[in-house]
mmCIF file of C-alpha atoms in Angstrom:
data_model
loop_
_atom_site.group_PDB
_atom_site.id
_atom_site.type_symbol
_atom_site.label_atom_id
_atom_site.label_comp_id
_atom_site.label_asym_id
_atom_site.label_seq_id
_atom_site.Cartn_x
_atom_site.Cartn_y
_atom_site.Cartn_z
ATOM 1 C CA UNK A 1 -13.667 -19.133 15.272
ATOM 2 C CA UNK A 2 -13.916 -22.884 14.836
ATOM 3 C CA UNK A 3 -17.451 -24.844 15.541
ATOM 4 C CA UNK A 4 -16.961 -25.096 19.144
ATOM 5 C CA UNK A 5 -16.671 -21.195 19.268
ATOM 6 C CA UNK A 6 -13.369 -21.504 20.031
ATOM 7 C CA UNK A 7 -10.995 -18.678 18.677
ATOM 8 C CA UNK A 8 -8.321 -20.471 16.366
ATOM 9 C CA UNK A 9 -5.338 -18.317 14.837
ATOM 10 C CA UNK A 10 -4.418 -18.679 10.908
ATOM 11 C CA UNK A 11 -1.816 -20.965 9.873
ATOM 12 C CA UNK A 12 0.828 -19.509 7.156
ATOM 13 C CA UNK A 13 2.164 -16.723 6.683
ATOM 14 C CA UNK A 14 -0.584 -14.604 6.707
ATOM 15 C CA UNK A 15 -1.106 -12.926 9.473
ATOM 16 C CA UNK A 16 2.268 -12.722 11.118
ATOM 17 C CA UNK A 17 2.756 -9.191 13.055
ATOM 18 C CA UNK A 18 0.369 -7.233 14.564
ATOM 19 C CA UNK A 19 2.400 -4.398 14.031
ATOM 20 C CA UNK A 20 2.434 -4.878 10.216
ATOM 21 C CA UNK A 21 -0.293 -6.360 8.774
ATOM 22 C CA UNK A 22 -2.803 -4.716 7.617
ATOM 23 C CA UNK A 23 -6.360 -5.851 6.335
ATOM 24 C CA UNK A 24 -8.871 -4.328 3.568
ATOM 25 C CA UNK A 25 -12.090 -6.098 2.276
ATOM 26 C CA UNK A 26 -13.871 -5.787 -0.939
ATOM 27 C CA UNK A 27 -17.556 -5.452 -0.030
ATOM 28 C CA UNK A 28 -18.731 -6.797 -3.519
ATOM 29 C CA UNK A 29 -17.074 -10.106 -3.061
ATOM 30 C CA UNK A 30 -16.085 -10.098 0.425
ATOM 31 C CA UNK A 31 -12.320 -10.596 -0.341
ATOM 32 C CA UNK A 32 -9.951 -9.640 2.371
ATOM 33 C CA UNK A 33 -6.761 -8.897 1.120
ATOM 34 C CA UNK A 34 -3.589 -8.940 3.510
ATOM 35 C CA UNK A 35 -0.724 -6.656 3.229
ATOM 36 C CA UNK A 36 2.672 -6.873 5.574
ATOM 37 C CA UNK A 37 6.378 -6.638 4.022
ATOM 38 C CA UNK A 38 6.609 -10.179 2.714
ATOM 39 C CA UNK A 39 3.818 -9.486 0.334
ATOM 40 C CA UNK A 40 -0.162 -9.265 -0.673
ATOM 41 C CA UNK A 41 -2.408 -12.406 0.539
ATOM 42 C CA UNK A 42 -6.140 -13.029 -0.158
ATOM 43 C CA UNK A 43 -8.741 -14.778 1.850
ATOM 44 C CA UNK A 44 -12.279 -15.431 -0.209
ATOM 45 C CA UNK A 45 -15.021 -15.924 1.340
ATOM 46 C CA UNK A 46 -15.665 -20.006 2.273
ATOM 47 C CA UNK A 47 -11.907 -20.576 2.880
ATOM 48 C CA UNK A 48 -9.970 -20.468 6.325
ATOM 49 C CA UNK A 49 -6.587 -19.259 5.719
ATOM 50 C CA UNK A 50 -4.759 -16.503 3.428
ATOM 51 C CA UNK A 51 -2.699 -17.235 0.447
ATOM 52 C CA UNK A 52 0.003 -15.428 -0.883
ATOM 53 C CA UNK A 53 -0.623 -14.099 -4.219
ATOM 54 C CA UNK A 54 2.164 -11.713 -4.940
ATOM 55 C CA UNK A 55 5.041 -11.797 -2.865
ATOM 56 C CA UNK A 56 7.154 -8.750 -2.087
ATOM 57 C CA UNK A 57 10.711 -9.930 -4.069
ATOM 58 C CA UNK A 58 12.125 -6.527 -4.969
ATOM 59 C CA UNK A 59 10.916 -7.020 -8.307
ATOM 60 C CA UNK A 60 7.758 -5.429 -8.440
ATOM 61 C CA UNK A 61 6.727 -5.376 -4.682
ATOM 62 C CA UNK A 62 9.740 -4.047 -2.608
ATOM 63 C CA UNK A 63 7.560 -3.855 1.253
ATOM 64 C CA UNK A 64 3.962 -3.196 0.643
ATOM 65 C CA UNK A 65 2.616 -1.265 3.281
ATOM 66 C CA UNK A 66 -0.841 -0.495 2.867
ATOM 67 C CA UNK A 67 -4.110 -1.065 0.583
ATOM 68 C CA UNK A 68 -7.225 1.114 -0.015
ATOM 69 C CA UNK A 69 -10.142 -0.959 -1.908
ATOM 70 C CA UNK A 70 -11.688 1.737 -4.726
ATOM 71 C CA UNK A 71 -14.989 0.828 -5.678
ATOM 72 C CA UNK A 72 -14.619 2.580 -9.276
ATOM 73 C CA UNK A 73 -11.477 0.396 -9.740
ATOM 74 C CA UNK A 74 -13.207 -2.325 -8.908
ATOM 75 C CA UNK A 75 -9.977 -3.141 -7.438
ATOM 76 C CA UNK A 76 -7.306 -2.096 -4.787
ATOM 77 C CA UNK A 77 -4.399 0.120 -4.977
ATOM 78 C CA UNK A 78 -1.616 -0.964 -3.099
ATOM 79 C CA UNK A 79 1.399 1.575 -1.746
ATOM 80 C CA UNK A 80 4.611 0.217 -2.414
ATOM 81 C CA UNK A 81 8.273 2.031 -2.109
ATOM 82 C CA UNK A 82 8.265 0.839 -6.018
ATOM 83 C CA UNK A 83 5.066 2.276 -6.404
ATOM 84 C CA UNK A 84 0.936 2.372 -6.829
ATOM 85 C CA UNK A 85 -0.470 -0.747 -8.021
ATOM 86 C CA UNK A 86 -3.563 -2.057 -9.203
ATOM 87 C CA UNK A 87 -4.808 -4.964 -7.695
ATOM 88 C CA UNK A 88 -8.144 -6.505 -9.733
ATOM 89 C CA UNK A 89 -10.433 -8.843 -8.955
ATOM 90 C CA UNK A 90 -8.602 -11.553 -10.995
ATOM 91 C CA UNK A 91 -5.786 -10.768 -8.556
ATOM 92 C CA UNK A 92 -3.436 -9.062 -11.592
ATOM 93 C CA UNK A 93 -1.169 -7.109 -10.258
ATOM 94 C CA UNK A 94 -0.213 -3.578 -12.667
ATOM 95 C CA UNK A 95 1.491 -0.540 -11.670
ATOM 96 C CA UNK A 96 -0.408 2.956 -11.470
ATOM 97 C CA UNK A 97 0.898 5.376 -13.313
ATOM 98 C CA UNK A 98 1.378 8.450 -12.085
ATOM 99 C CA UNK A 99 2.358 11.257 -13.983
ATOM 100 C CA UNK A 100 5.097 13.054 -11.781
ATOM 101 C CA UNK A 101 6.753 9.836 -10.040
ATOM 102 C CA UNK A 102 9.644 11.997 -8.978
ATOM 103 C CA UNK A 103 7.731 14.450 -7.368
ATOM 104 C CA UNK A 104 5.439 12.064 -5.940
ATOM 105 C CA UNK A 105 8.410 9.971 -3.718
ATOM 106 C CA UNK A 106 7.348 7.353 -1.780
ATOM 107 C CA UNK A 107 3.709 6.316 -1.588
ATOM 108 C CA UNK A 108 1.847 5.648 1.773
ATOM 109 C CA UNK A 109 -1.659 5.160 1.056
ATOM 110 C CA UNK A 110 -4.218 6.016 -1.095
ATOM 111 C CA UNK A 111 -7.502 8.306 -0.073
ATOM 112 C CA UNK A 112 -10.646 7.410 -2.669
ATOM 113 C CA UNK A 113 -12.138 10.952 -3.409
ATOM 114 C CA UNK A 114 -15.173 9.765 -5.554
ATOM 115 C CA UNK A 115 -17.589 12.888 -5.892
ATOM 116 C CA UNK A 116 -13.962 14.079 -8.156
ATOM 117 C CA UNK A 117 -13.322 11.209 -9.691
ATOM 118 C CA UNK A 118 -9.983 10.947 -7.480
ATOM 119 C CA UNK A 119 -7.234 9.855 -5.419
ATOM 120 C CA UNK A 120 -5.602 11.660 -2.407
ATOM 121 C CA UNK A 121 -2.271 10.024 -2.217
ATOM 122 C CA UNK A 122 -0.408 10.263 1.249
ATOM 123 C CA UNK A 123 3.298 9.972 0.394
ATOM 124 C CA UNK A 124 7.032 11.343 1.337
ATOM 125 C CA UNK A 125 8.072 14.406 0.323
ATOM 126 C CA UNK A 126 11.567 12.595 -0.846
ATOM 127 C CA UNK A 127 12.283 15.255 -3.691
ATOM 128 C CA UNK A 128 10.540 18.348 -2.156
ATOM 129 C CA UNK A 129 12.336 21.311 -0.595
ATOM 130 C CA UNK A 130 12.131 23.506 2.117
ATOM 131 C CA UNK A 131 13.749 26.512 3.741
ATOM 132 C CA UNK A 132 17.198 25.944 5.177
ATOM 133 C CA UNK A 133 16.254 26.828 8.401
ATOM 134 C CA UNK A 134 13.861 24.182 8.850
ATOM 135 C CA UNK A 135 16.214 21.696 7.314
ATOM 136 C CA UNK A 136 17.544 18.807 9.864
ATOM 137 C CA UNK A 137 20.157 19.136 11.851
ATOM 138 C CA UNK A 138 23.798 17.907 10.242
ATOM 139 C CA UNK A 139 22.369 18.418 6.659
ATOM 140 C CA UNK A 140 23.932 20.694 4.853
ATOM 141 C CA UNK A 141 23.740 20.261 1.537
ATOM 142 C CA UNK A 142 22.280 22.022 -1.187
ATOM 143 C CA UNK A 143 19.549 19.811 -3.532
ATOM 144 C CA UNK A 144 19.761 20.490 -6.986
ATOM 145 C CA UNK A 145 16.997 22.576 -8.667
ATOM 146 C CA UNK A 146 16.227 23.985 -5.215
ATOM 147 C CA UNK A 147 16.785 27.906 -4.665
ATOM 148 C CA UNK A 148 16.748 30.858 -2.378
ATOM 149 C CA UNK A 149 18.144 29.018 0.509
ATOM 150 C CA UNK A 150 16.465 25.647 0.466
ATOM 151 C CA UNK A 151 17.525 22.226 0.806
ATOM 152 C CA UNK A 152 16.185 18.935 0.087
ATOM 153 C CA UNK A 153 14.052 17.248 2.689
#
């Protein structure tokens, strides 16, 4: 909204879809940070349009797709098909480690649980199994270390 109360969209590249952006604030320092597939973009408080600040090359960010600001972190962790990654204040961007990446598959956000100290991550199931008869339709292939009838999901 510029001084004549007029409402005046962001130049850049940040935002660009409605469909695939997504915004989270840090309430600390009022940060919003931007997520959509071509990368992570920041908007501090005082200035008028995003910047990019990591962009989503394949390297380290494949397609972020979402962001969860944890207070404790004093940071946010963003889901990426590569990933979890820290994102601190300094805007330093360092992956998550996670204990059981191939059981964890493909991240979709992240859930602050703070009165345990933890994180409920929301993510694909791409190495789990289930029974064959709830397998999809075509699929008929057996996934190695699965048993008893099941297939990979």
């Amino acid at each position: 909204i510029d001084e004549a109360r007029a409402l005046v969209p962001f130049g850049g590249e940040f935002p660009s879809n409605i469909a695939s952006d997504r915004f989270v604030r840090d309430p600390d320092t009022g940060r919003v940070l931007g997520i959509n597939p071509l990368g992570l973009f920041a908007l501090d408080r005082g200035e008028t349009q995003f910047r990019k600040i990591h962009a989503a090359d394949g390297k380290t960010l494949k397609r972020p797709g979402s962001a969860s600001f944890i207070p404790r972190m004093k940071g946010f962790i963003v889901s990426d098909p590569n990933g979890l990654f820290l994102l601190d204040r300094a805007g330093e961007l360092s992956p998550l480690l996670v204990s059981e990446r191939g059981v964890l598959g493909t991240p979709f956000r992240v859930y602050d649980i703070p009165a345990f100290a933890g994180l409920l991550i929301s993510a694909s199931a791409a190495n789990a199994c289930r029974p064959a008869s709830a397998r999809r339709p075509g699929r008929k292939t057996r996934s190695p270390g699965c048993s008893n009838g099941t297939t990979r999901a």
